[in-house]
Coordinates of C-alpha atoms in Angstrom, one line a residue:
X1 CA -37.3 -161.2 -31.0
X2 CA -33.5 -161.3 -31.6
X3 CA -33.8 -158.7 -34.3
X4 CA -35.9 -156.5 -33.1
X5 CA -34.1 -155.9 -29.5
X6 CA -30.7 -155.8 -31.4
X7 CA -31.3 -155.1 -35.1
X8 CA -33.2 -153.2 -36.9
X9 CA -37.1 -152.1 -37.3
X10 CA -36.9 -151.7 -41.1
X11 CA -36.6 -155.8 -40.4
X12 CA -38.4 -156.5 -38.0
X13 CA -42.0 -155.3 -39.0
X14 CA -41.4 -157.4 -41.7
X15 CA -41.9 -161.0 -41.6
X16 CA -40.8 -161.9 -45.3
X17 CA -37.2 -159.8 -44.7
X18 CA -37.0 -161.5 -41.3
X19 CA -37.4 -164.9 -43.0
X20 CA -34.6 -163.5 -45.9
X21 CA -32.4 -162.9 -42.7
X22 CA -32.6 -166.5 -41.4
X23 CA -32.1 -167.9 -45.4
X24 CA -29.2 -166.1 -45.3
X25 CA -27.6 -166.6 -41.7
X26 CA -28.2 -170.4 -42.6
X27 CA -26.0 -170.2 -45.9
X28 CA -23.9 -168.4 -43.3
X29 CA -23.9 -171.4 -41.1
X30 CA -23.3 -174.1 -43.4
X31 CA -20.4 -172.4 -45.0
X32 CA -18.4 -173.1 -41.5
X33 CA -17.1 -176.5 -42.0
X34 CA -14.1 -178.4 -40.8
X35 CA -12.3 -177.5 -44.1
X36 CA -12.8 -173.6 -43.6
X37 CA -11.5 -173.5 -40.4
X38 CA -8.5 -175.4 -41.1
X39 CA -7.7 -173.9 -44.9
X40 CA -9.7 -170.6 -44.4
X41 CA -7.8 -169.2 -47.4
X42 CA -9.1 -172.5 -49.5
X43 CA -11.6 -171.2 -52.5
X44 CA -14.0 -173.9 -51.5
X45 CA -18.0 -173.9 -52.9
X46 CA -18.8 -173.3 -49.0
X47 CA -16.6 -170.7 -48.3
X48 CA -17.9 -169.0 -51.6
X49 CA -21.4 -169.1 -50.3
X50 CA -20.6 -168.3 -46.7
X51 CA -18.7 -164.8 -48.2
X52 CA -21.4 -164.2 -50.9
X53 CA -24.6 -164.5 -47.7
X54 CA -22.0 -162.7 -45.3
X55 CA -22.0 -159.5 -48.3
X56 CA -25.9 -160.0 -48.8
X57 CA -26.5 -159.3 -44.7
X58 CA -24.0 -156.2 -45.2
X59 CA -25.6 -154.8 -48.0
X60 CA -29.0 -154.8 -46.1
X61 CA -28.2 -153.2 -43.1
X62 CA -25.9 -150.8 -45.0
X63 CA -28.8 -149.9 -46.9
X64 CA -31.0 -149.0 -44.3
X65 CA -28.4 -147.5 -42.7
X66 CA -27.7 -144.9 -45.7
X67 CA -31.8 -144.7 -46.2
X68 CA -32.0 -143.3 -42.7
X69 CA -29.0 -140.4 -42.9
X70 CA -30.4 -139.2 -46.2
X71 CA -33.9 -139.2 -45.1
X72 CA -33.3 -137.5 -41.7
X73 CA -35.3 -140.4 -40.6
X74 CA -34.9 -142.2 -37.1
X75 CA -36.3 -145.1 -35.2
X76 CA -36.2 -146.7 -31.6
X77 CA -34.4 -149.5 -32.2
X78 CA -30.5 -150.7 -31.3
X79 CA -29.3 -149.9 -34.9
X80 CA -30.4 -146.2 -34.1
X81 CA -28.6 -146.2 -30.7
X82 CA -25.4 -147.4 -32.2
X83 CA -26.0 -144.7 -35.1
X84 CA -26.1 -142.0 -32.4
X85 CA -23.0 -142.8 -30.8
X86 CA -21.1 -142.1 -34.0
X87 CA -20.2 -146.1 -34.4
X88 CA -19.0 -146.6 -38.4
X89 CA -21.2 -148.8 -40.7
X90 CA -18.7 -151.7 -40.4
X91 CA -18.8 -151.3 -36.6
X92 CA -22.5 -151.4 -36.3
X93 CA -23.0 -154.1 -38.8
X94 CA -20.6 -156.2 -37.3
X95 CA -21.8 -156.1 -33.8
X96 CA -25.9 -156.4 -34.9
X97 CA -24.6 -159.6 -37.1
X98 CA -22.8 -161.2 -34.2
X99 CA -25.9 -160.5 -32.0
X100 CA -28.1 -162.3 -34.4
X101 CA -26.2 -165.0 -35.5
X102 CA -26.1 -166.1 -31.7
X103 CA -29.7 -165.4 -31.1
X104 CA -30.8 -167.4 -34.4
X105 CA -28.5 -170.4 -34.1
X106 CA -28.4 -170.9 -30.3
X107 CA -31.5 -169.2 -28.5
X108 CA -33.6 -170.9 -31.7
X109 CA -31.8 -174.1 -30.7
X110 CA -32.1 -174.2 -27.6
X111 CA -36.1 -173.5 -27.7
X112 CA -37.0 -176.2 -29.8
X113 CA -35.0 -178.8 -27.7
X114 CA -36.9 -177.4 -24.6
X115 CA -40.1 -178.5 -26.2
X116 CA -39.0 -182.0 -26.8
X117 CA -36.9 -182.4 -23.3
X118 CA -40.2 -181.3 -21.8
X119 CA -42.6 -183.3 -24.3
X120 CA -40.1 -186.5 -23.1
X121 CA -41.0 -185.7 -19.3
X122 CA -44.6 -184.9 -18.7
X123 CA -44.2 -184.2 -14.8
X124 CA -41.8 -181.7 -15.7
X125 CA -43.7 -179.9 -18.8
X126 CA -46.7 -180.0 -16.0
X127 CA -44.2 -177.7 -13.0
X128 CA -43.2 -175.2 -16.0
X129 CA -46.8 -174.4 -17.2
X130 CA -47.8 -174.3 -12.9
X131 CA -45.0 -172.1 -12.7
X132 CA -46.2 -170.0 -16.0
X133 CA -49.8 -170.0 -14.8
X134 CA -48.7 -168.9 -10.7
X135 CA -46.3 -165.7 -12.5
X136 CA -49.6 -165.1 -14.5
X137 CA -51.7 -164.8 -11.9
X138 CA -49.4 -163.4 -9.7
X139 CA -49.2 -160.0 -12.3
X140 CA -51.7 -160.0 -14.7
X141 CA -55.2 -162.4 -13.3
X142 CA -57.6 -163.1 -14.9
X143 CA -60.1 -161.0 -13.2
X144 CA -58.5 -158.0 -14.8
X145 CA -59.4 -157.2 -18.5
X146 CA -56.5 -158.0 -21.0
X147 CA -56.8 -157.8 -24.6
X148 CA -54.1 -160.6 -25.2
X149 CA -52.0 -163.5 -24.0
X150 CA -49.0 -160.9 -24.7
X151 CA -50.4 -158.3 -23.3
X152 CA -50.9 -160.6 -19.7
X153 CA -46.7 -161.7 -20.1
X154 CA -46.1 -157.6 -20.7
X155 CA -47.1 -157.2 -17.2
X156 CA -44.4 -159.7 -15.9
X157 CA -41.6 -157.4 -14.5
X158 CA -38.1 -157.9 -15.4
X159 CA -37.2 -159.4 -11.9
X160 CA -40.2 -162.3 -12.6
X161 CA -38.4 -163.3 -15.8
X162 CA -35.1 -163.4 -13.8
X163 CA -36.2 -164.8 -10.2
X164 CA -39.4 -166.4 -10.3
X165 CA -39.5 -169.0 -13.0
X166 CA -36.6 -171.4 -11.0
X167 CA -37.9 -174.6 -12.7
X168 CA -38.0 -173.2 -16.4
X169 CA -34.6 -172.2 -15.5
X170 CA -33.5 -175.2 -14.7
X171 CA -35.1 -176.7 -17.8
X172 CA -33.1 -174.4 -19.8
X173 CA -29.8 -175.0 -18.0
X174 CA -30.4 -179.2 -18.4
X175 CA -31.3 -178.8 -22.1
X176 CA -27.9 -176.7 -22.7
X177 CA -25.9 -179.6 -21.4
X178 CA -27.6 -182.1 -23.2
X179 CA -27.7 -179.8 -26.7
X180 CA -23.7 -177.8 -26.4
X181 CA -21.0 -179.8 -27.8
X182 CA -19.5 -176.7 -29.4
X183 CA -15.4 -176.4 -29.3
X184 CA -13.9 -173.6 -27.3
X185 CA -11.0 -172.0 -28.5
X186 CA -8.2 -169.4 -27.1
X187 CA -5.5 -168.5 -28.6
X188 CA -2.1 -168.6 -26.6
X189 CA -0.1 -165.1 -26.2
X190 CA 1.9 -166.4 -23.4
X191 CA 5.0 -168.3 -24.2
X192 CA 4.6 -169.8 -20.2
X193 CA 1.5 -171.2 -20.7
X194 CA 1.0 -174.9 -19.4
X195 CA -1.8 -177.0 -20.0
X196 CA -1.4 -180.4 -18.1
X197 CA 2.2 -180.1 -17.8
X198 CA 3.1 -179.1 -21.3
X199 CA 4.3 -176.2 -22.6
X200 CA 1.9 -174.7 -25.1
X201 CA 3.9 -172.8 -27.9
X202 CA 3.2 -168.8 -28.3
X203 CA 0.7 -168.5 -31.0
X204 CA -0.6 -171.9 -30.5
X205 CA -4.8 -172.7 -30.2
X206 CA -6.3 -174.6 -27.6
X207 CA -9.1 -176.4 -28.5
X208 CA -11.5 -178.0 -25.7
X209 CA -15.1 -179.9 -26.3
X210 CA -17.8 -179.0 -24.1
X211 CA -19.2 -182.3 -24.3
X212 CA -16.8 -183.7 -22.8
X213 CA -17.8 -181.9 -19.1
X214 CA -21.4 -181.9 -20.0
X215 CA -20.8 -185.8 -20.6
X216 CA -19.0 -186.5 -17.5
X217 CA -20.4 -189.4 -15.4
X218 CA -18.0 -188.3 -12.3
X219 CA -19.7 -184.8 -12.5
X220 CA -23.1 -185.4 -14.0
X221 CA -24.4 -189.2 -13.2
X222 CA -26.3 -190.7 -15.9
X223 CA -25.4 -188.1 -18.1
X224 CA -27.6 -188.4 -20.9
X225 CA -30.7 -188.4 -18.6
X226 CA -32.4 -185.0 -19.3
X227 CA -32.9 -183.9 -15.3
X228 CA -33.3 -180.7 -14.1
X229 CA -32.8 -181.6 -10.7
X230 CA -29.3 -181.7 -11.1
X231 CA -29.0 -178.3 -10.2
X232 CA -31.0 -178.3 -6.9
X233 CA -28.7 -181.2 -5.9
X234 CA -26.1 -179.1 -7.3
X235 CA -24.0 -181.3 -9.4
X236 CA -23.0 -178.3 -11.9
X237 CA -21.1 -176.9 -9.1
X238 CA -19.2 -180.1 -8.1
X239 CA -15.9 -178.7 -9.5
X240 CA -14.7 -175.6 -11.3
X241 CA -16.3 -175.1 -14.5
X242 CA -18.5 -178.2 -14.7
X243 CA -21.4 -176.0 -16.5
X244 CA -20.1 -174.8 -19.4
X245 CA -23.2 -173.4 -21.4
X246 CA -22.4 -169.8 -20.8
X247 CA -18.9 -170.1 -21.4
X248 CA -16.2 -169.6 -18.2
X249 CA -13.6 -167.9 -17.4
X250 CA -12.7 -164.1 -18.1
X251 CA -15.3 -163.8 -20.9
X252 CA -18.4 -165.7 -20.4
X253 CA -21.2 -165.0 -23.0
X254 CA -22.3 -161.5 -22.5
X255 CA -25.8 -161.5 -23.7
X256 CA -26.8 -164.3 -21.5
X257 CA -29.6 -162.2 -19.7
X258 CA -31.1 -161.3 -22.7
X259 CA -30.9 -165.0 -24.2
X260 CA -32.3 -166.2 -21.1
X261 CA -35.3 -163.8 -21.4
X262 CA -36.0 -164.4 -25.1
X263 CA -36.4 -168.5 -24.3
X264 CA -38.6 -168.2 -21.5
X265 CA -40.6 -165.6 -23.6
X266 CA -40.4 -168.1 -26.4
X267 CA -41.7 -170.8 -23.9
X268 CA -44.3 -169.1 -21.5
X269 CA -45.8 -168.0 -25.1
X270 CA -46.5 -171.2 -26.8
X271 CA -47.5 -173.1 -23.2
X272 CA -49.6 -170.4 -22.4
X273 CA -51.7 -171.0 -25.7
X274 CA -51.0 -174.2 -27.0
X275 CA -51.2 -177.9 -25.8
X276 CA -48.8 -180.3 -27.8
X277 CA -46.9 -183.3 -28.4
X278 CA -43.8 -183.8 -30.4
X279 CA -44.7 -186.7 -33.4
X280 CA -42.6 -188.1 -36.0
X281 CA -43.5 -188.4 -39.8
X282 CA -45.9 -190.8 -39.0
X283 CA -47.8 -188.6 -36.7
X284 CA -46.7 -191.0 -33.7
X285 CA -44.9 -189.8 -30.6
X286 CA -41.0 -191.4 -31.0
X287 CA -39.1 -192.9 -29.2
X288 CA -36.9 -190.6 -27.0
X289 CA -33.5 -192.5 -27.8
X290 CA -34.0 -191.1 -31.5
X291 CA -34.7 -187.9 -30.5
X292 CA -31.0 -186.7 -29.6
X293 CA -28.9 -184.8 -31.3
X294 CA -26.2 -185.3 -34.1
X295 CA -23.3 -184.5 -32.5
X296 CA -21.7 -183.9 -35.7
X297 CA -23.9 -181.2 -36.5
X298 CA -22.9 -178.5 -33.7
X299 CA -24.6 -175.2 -35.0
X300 CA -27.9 -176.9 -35.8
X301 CA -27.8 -179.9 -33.6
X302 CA -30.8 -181.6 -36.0
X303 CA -31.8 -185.7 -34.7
X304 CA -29.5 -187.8 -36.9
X305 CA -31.6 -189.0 -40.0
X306 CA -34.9 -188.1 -38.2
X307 CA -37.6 -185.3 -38.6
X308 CA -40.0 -184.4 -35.9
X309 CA -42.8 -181.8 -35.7
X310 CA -45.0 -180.3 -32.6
X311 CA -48.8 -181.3 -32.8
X312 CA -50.8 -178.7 -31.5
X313 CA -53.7 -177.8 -30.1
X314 CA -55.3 -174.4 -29.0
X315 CA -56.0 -174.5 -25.2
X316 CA -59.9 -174.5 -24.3
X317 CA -59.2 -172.3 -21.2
X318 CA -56.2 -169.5 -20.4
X319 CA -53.7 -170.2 -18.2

């Protein structure tokens, strides 16, 4: 989904360069450790492989890029949009890699988690598929003739994404603050900047972990509870910035829409065909104090030690 709303088509018809796109966003991924961004300059094995897969994604959008001008050839697709406007290859590259390295790390994230959070609490994986089946029927019934699950969520309107699908929503927003523990940074490039009644020095980074407010007991009571009623109680508005999944302040995330649309896709897809459960290796359903993340593991936010799959079953009637 992520690469064909921002990438490119050449990719996205094709399910084997898609798949060479996630290999290589993942060497990407694992070449940002603590050492790199402390001693960027260090010629470390990780940062080797984090420049070579960083020149592989280049190369292939350059190349498609190049096929198209000496072909004559366009396509509908965001690459061609950004082609039209006269952006340089190293512009448009650089802005379709940033869009996909946030769509494949965190919207892929935050999907799977969903699944287990709502696998975990069967009342509320029962009110998201009600909510699924009510949007269904409320735009595309079953007493009309569709060829296709899709082609039944195709007739959802942008505003029924947006408005109508409050308890997915809030699903979303509680399996963000359980999943974020990513460090936000800015930069100081005011020498009067105070933080807590220090000085901060011109130059200097700040450096603040979103657990920390996601984990709060004053703001979020039994904070490792996944509960989506938090936000009809209205605890992630209890003080300034106490929700900090979309970022805050001057430059929240910017493709938050989108994201938001492209994980409810992700999840009205797979409920609408699929029952499941979440099992471990054994094929039994685990315990749900195992299935948290590593908090050492921000970008992929894997269960510490643990593997887990989703057993699943075709449904015998359509939503």
């Amino acid at each position: 989904l992520t690469i064909r709303a921002a990438g490119a088509r050449e990719i996205a018809d094709s399910v084997e360069k898609c798949k060479e796109v996630e290999r290589l966003y993942w060497r990407v991924e694992k070449g940002s450790t603590p050492t790199s961004v402390l001693f960027p300059w260090l010629p470390s094995e990780a940062r080797k492989n984090k420049v070579a897969a960083t020149g592989e994604i280049y190369n292939l959008f350059d190349g498609i890029i190049k096929a198209r001008r000496s072909e004559g050839r366009r396509e509908e697709d965001a690459l061609q949009v950004l082609m039209d406007l006269g952006d340089s290859t190293p512009e448009i590259i650089a802005f379709i890699m940033g869009t996909l390295f946030a769509g494949i790390v965190n919207s892929g994230l935050m999907s799977a988690w969903i699944f287990i959070f709502l696998d975990q609490e069967p009342e509320w994986k029962a009110m998201v598929i009600q909510e699924l089946k009510t949007l269904l029927d409320r735009y595309a019934p079953l007493s009309e003739s569709y060829g296709s699950i899709g082609e039944r969520l195709s007739k959802i309107p942008p505003q029924g994404w947006e408005n109508e699908m409050p308890v997915l929503e809030a699903c979303l927003r509680e399996t963000i603050r359980l999943i974020l523990s990513n460090a936000l940074l800015r930069r100081a490039t005011n020498g009067n900047l105070q933080v807590g009644g220090k000085k901060i020095p011109n130059g200097a980074f700040l450096v603040y972990q979103a657990g920390e407010t996601h984990s709060d007991p004053n703001i979020y009571p039994n904070p490792t509870k996944f509960d989506p009623n938090r936000y009809s109680a209205g605890q992630d508005k209890s003080q300034l910035h106490a929700f900090l999944g979309w970022g805050a302040g001057r430059h929240p995330c910017l493709g938050k829409r989108f994201a938001q649309y492209e994980i409810k896709a992700i999840c009205a897809l797979f409920l609408a065909v699929y029952d499941y459960e979440i099992v471990d290796t054994t094929g039994r359903k685990p315990d749900p104090s195992v299935t948290v993340p590593d908090r050492n593991n921000i970008y992929q936010a894997r269960p510490k030690d643990q593997t887990f799959y989703i057993k699943y079953t075709k449904r015998s009637k359509q939503l």
